[in-house]
Every structure is written in structure tokens, then in C-alpha cells.
mmCIF file of C-alpha atoms in Angstrom:
data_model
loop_
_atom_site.group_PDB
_atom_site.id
_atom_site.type_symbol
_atom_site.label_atom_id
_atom_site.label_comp_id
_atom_site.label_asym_id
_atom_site.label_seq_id
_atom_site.Cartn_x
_atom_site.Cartn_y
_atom_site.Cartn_z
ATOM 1 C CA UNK B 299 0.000 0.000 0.000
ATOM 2 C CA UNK B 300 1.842 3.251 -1.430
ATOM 3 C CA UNK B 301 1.022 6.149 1.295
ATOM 4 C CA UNK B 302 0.808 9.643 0.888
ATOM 5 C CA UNK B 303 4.446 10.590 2.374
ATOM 6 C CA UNK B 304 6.095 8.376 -0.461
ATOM 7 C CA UNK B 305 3.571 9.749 -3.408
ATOM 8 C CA UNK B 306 5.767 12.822 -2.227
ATOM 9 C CA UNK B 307 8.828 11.183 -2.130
ATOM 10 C CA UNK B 308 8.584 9.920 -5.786
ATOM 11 C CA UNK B 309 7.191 13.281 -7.373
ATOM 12 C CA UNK B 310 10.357 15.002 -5.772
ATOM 13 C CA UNK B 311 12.322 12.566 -7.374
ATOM 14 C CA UNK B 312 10.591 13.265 -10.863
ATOM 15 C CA UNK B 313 10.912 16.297 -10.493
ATOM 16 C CA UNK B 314 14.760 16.557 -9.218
ATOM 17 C CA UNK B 315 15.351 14.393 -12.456
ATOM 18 C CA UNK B 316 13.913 16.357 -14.867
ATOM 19 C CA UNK B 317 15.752 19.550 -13.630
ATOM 20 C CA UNK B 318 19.389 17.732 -13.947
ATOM 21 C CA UNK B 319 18.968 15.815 -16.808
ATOM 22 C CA UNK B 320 20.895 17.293 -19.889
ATOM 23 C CA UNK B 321 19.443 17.993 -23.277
ATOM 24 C CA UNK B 322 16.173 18.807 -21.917
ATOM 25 C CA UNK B 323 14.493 21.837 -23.533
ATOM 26 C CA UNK B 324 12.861 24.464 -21.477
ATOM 27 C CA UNK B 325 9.068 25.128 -21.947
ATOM 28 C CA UNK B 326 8.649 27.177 -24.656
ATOM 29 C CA UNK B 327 6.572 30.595 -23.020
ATOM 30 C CA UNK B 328 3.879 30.625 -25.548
ATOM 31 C CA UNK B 329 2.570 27.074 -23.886
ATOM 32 C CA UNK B 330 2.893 28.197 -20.494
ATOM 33 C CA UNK B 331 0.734 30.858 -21.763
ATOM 34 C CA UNK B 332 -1.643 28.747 -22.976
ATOM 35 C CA UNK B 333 -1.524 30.412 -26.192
ATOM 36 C CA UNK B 334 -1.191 28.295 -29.569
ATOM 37 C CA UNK B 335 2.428 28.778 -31.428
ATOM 38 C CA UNK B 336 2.058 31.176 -34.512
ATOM 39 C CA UNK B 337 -0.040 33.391 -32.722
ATOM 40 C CA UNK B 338 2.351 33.771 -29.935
ATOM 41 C CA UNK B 339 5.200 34.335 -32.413
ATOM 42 C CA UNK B 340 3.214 37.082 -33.707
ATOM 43 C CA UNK B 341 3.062 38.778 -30.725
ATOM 44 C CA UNK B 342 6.266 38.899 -29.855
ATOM 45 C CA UNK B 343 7.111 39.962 -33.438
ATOM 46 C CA UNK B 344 4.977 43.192 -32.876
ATOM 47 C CA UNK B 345 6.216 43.226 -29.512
ATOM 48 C CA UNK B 346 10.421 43.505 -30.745
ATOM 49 C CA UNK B 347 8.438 45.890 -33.651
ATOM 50 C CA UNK B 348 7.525 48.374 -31.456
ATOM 51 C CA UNK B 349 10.725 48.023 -29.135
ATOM 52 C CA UNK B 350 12.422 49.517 -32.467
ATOM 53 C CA UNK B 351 10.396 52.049 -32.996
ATOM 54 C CA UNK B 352 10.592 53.469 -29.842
ATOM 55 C CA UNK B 353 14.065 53.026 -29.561
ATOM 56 C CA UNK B 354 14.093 55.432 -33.079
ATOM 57 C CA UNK B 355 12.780 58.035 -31.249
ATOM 58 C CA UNK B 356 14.809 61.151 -30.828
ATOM 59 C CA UNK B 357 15.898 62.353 -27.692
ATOM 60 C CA UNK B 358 13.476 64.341 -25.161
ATOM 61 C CA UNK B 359 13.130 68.070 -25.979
ATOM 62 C CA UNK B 360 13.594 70.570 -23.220
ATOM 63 C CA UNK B 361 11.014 73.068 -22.769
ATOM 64 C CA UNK B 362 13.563 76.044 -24.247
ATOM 65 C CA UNK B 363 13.869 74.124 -27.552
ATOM 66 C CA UNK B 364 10.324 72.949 -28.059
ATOM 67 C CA UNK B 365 9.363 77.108 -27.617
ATOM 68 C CA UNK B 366 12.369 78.296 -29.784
ATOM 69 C CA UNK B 367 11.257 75.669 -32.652
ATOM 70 C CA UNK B 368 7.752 76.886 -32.340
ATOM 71 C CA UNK B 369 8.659 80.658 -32.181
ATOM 72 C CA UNK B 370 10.777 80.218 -35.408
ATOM 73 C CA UNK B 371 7.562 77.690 -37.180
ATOM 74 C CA UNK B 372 5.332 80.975 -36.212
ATOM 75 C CA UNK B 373 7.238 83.522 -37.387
ATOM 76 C CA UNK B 374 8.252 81.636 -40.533
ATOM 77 C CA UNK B 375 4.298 81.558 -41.413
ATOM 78 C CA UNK B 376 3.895 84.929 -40.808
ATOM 79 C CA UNK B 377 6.724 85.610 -43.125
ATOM 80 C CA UNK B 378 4.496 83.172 -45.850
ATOM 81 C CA UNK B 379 1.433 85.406 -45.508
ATOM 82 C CA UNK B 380 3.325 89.037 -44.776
ATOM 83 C CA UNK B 381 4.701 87.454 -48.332
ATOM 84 C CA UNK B 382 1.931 86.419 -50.214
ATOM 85 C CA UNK B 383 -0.282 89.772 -49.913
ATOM 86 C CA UNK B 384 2.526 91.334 -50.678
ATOM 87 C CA UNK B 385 3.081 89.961 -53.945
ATOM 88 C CA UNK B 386 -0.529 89.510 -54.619
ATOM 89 C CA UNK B 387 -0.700 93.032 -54.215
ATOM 90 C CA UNK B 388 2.236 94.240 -55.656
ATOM 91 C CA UNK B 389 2.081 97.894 -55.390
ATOM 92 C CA UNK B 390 5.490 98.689 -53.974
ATOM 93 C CA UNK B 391 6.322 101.981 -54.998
ATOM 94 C CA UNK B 392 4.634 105.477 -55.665
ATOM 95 C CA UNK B 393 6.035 108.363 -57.158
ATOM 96 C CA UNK B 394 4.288 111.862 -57.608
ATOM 97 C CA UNK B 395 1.610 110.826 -59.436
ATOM 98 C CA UNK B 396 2.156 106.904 -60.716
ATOM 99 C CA UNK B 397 2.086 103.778 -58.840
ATOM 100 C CA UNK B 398 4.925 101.706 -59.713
ATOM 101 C CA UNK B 399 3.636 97.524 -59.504
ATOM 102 C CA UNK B 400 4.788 94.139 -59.799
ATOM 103 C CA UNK B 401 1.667 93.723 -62.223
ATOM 104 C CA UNK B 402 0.479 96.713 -62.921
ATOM 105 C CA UNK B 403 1.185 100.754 -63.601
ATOM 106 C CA UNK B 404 -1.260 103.412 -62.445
ATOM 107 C CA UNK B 405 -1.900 107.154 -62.948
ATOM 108 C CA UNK B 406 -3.424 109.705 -61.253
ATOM 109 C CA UNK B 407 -5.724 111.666 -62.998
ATOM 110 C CA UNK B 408 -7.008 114.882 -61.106
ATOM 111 C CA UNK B 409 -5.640 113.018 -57.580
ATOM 112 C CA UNK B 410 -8.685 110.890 -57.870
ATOM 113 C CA UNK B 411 -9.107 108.334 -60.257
ATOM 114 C CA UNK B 412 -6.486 105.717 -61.182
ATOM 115 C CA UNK B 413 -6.021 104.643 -64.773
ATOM 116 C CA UNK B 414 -4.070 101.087 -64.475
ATOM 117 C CA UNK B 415 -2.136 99.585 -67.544
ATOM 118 C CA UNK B 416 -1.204 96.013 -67.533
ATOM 119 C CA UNK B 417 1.340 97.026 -70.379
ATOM 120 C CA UNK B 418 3.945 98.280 -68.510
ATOM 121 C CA UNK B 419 6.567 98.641 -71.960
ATOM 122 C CA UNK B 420 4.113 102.103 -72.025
ATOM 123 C CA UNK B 421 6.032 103.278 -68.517
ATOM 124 C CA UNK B 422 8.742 104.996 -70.891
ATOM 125 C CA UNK B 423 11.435 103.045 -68.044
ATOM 126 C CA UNK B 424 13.765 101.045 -70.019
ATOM 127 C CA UNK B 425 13.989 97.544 -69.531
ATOM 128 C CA UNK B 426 10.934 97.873 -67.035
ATOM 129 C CA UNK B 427 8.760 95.545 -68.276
ATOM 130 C CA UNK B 428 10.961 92.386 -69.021
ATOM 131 C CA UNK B 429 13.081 93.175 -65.691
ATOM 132 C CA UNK B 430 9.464 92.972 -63.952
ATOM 133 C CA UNK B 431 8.743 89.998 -65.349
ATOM 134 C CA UNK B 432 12.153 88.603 -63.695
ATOM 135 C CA UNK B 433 11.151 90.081 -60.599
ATOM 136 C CA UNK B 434 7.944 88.427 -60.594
ATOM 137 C CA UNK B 435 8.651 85.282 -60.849
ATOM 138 C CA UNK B 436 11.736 84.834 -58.085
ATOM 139 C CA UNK B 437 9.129 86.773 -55.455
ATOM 140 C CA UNK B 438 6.492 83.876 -56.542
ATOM 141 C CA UNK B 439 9.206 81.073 -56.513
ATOM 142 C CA UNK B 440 10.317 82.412 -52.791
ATOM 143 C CA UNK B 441 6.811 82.072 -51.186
ATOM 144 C CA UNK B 442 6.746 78.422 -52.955
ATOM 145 C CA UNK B 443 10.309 77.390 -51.385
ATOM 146 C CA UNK B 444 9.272 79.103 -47.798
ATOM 147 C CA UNK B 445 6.276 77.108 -48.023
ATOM 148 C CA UNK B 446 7.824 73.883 -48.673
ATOM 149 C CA UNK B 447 10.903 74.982 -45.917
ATOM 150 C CA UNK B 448 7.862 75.462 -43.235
ATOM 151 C CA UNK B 449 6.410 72.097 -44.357
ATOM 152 C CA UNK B 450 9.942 70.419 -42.759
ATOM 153 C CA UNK B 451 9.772 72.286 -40.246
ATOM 154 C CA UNK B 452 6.174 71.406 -38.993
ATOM 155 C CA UNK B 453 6.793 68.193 -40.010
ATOM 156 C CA UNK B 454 9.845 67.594 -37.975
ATOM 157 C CA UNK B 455 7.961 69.118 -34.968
ATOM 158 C CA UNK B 456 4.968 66.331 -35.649
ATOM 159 C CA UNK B 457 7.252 63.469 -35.973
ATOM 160 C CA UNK B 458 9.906 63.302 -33.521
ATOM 161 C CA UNK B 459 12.203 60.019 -34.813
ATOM 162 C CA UNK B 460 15.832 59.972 -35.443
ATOM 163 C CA UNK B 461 15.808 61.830 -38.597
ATOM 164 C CA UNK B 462 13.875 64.883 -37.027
ATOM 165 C CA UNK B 463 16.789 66.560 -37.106
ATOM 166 C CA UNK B 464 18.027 66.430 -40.758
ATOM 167 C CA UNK B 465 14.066 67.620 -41.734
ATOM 168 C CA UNK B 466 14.639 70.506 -39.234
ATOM 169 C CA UNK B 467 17.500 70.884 -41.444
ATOM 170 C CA UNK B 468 16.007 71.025 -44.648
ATOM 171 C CA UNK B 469 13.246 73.371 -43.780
ATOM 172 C CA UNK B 470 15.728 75.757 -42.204
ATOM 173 C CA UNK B 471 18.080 75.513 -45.777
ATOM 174 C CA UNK B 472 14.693 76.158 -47.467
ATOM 175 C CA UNK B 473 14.088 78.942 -45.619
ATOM 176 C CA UNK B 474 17.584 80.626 -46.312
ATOM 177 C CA UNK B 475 16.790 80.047 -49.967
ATOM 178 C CA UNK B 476 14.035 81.430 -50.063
ATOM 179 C CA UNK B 477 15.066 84.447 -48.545
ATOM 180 C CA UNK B 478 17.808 84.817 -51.237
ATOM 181 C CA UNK B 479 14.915 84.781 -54.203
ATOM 182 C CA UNK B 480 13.084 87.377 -51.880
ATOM 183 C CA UNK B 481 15.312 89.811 -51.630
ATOM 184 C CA UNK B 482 16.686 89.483 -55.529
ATOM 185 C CA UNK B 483 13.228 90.012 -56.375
ATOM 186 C CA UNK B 484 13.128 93.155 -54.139
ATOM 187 C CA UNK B 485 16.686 94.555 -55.360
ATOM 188 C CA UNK B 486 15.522 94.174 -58.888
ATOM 189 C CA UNK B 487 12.551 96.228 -58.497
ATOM 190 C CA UNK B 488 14.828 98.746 -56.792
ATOM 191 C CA UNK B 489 17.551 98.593 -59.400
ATOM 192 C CA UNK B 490 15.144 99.137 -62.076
ATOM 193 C CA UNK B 491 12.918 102.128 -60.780
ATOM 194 C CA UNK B 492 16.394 103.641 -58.991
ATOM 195 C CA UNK B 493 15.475 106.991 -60.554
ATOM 196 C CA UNK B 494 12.173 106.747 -59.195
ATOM 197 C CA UNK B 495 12.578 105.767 -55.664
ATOM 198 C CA UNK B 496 12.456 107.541 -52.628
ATOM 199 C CA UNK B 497 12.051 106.171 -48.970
ATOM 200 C CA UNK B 498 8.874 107.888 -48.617
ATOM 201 C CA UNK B 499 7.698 106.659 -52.176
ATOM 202 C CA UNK B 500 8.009 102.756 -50.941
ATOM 203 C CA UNK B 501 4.211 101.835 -49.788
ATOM 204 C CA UNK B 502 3.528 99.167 -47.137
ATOM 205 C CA UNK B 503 3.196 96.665 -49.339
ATOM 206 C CA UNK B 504 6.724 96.773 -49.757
ATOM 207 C CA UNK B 505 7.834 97.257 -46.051
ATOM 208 C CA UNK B 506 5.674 93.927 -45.516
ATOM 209 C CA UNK B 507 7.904 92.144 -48.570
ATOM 210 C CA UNK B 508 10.756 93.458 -46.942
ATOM 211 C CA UNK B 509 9.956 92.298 -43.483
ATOM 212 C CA UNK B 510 8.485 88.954 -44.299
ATOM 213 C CA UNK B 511 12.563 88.717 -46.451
ATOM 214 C CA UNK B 512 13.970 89.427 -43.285
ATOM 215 C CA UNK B 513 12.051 87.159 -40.723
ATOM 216 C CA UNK B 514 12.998 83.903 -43.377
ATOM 217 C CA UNK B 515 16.736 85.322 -43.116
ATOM 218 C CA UNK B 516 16.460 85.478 -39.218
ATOM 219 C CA UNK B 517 14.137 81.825 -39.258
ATOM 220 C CA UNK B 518 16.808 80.114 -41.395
ATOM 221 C CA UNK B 519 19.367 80.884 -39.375
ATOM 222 C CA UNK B 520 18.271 80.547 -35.890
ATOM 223 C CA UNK B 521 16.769 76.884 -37.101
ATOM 224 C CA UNK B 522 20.437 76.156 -38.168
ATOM 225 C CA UNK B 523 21.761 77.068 -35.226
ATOM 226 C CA UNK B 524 19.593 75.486 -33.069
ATOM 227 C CA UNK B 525 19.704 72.283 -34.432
ATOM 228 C CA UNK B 526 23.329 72.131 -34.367
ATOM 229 C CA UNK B 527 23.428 72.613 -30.371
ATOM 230 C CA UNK B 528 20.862 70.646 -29.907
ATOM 231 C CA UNK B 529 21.890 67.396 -31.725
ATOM 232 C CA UNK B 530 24.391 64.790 -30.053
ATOM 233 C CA UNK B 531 25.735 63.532 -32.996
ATOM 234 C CA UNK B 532 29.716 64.742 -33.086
ATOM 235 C CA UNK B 533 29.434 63.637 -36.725
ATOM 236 C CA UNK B 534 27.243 66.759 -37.272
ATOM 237 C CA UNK B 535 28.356 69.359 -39.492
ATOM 238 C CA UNK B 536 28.692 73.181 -37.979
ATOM 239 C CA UNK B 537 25.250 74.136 -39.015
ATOM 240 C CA UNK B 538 22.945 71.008 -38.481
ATOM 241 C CA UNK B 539 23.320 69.271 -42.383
ATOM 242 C CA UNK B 540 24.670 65.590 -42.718
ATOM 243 C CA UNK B 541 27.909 64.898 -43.502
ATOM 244 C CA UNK B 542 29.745 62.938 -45.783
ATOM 245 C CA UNK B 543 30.349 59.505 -44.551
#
């Protein structure tokens, strides 16, 4: 008759075997789960999946950096619409009784009405209307590349993974671009109605070109800068763009 103190004995002996004897494979987790094979393969698949992305994440922003970045996103759409009127607009300049446009020429008749030609080759400036032309389309293609510049930038903001950095890059690059087409457009208007300017003459619309030329210079820069004192990586180069490996 087999009593209950050696039913105890025996399963410690079972059980002391099967811990020292070699080759024996663990339990695989997914069974001790309870959980079939392949769908416990899966799960740890999305589980390591996830681990990666997470580790991809960049590095946690102080509160200084996260304001700067937005300060410089804000301004740089300000500097998109300050812009855009302005060019839409396009009345820069006024002198005695014409107003002097990107699209357009108007007189004064009798200080009250305006009579607006489209045909500015009637202006009597030389080399007005083809030099407008020029300076029309570097203003338009400077709101296009500050537009795509403040897409990086927002976009870096949004989506904080390793590469945050070189988008921050981009859209800050962009942004100096674009204020290079900017302010050849403005120059050229200058340097073509230079017998015609004055500082009074310039209207607001102009001032608002000006400005918005200005805040991209001051955006592009700053972004530059602050990405290249903010990122670990002594690989960097001085001003936040990759290197060459």
C-alpha cells in the first residue's frame, strides 16, 4: 500500500530528475501561456516591432527648444502670408503721381481716379517691363520654397524620430533660400525704378515684402543654429546638415 508521504517522495524525485537531466528543452513561453504557437510568435514579433520604434525616437526636448522651434515655425508663417499679400498686391512703390507695380502701372488723374495699364513697356522706363517679369517670378518662386521649408519644419515638430533633425535641417536651408529669391526680387525692383525711388515713395506693401525677407533670413538661421546645439551627434556638421560619410 503506497502512502501519501512516499507519493511525495517519488514526485520530488521526478521532479529533481527532470531539472538535472541534460538535453532537456525548457518550456517554450507561448505554452505556459496557454496560447497556440504562430499566434504567440506574432506577438512577440509586434512586440520587438515596437521596441524599435521606440528606440528610433529622438531624444526628449527641453522646454527652451520645443518654444524656440515653435517661435521660429510661427514667425516663418507669418513671413508666408506678410509674403503672399505682398506679392498679390504688388504695389510697392509710388512716385508723384504713378504707382509703380509688380503687375500693374497706375496714374493719377485729377488726384482721384487711377487709370491702371497692364502694359507696362508704355512706362517709358527702359527695360521695365521684361526686368518685372524677372522680378515676378523669383518673389512667386520664394513664397513656394518658404512654403515647402515650413512644411519640414512642422513636419519635424509632428514626428519626432531619429531623422527629425536632418528635416529641421532642410526646412531651415529652405528657408535661407528662399530668402535669397526674396530679396533678388526686391533689389531688382529697386535697381530698375532707382530713378524713381524715394524712402517715402516705398508703400507698405513693400515694407511687408521686406519684413516677411527678413524674418525667413532670421528663421533660417536661428533653425540652423539650433539644431546644431541641440543634436548629439559629433558627426554633425557646424550648421545642423549631414555629412559625408
Amino acid at each position: 500500500m503506497i502512502t501519501s508521504s512516499d507519493a511525495r517522495r517519488s514526485r520530488k524525485r521526478f521532479a529533481a530528475s527532470d531539472a538535472t537531466t541534460p538535453g532537456t528543452a525548457p518550456e517554450p513561453p507561448w505554452l505556459a501561456l496557454g496560447l497556440p504557437e504562430g499566434k504567440s510568435r506574432s506577438v512577440a514579433k509586434d512586440a520587438g516591432e515596437a521596441q524599435r520604434l521606440l528606440g528610433q525616437r529622438g531624444p526628449h526636448r527641453s522646454f527652451f527648444e520645443s518654444f524656440t522651434r515653435a517661435l521660429i515655425t510661427l514667425c516663418t508663417s507669418l513671413a508666408v502670408v506678410l509674403s503672399s499679400i505682398s506679392i498679390c498686391d504688388g504695389e510697392w512703390l509710388l512716385a508723384g503721381d504713378h504707382l509703380f507695380g509688380l503687375w500693374r502701372f497706375c496714374t493719377a488723374s485729377n488726384q482721384t481716379e487711377l487709370h491702371c495699364l497692364r502694359d507696362l513697356s508704355q512706362t517709358q522706363v527702359p527695360w521695365l517691363a521684361s526686368g518685372l517679369v524677372v522680378a515676378r517670378i523669383v518673389a512667386t518662386l520664394a513664397v513656394v520654397v518658404a512654403i515647402f521649408g515650413l512644411e519640414f519644419l512642422i513636419v519635424s515638430q509632428v514626428c519626432e524620430d531619429s531623422l527629425a533633425w536632418r528635416k529641421w535641417a532642410m526646412g531651415s536651408t529652405l528657408l535661407l533660400i528662399s530668402f535669397i529669391l526674396s530679396f533678388g526680387g526686391l533689389l531688382s525692383f529697386l535697381v530698375l525704378l532707382r530713378s524713381q525711388v524715394t524712402l517715402l515713395g516705398l508703400t507698405l506693401m513693400f515694407w511687408s515684402d521686406f519684413t516677411a525677407s527678413f524674418l525667413l533670413f532670421l528663421n533660417g538661421i536661428s533653425g540652423l543654429h539650433i539644431n546644431s546645439i541641440t543634436h548629439i551627434n559629433n558627426s554633425m556638421h557646424p550648421w545642423g546638415l549631414p555629412t559625408k560619410v
